[in-house]
GROMACS .gro file of C-alpha atoms in nm:
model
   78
    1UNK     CA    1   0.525   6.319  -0.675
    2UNK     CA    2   0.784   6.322  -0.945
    3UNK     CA    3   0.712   6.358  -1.336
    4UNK     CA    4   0.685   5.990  -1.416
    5UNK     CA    5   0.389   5.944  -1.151
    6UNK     CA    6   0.189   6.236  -1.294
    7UNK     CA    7   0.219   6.032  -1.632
    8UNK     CA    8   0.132   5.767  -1.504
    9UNK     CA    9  -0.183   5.923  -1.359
   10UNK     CA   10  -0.309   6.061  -1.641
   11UNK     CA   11  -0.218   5.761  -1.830
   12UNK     CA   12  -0.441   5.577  -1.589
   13UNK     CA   13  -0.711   5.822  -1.597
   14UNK     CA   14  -0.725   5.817  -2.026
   15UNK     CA   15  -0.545   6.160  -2.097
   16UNK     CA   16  -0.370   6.042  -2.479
   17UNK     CA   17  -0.069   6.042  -2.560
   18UNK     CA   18  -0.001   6.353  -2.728
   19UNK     CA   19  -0.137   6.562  -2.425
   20UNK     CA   20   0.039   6.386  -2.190
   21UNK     CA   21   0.376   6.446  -2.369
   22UNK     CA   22   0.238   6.801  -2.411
   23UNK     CA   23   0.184   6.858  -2.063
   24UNK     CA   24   0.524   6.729  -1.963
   25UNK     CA   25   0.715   6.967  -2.185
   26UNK     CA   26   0.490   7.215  -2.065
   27UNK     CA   27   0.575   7.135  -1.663
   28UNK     CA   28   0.974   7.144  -1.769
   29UNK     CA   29   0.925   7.417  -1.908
   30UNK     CA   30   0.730   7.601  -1.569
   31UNK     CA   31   0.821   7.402  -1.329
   32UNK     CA   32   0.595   7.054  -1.167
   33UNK     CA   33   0.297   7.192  -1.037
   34UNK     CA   34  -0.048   7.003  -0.972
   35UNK     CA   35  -0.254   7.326  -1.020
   36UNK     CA   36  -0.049   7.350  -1.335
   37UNK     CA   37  -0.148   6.966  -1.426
   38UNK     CA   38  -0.504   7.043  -1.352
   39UNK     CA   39  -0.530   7.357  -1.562
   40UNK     CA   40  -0.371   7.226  -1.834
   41UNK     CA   41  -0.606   6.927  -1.836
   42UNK     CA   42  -0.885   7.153  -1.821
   43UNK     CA   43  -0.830   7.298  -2.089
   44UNK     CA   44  -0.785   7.041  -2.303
   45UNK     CA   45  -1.127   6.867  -2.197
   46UNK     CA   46  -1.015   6.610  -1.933
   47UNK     CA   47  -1.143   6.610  -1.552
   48UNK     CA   48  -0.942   6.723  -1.271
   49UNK     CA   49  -0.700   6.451  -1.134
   50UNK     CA   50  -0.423   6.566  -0.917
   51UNK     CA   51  -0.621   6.803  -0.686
   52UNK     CA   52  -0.941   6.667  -0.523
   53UNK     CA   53  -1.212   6.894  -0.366
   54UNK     CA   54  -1.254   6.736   0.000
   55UNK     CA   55  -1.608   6.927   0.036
   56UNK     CA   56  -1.735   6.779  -0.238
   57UNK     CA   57  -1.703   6.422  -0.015
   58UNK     CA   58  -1.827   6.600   0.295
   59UNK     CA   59  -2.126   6.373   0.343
   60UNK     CA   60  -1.941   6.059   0.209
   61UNK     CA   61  -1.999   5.821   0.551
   62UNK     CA   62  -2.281   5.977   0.653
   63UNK     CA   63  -2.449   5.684   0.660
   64UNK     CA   64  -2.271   5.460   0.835
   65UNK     CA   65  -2.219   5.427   1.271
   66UNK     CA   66  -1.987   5.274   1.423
   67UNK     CA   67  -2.069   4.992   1.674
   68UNK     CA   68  -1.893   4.903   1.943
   69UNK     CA   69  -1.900   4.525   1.955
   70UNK     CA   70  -1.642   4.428   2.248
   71UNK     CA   71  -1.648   4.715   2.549
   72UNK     CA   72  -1.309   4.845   2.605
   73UNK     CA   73  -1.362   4.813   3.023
   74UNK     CA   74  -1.474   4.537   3.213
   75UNK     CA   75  -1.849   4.593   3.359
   76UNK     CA   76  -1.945   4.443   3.663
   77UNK     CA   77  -2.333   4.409   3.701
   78UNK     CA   78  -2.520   4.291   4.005
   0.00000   0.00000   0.00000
């Protein structure tokens, strides 16, 4: 992920203007880092975008089987 994807990100996710441009200056100033994004966010009241927290969607298709329409062998009954 390059700089202009993280602004677009956060564009799409409503960070404003001025903290987006903030955060940029901010990352060439440190260096591009996603923790760095997310921190920065943070702290200036927006969620978390670039990191996601798989355990949170642990249970996410829980609810849903598979079914196995079409058998994969040929079965020969009597």
């Amino acid at each position: 992920m390059n700089i202009s994807d993280a602004i677009f990100e956060m564009e799409l996710n409503g960070v404003d203007a001025k903290d987006i441009d903030s955060i940029v200056e901010l990352c060439r100033d440190k260096g591009f880092n996603s923790e760095l994004l997310d921190e920065e966010l943070l702290k200036r009241g927006y969620p978390i975008i670039f990191n996601i927290n798989y355990e949170e969607y642990d249970d996410f298709d829980d609810d849903y089987l598979t079914i196995e329409k079409f058998p994969y062998k040929n079965q020969y009954r009597d």
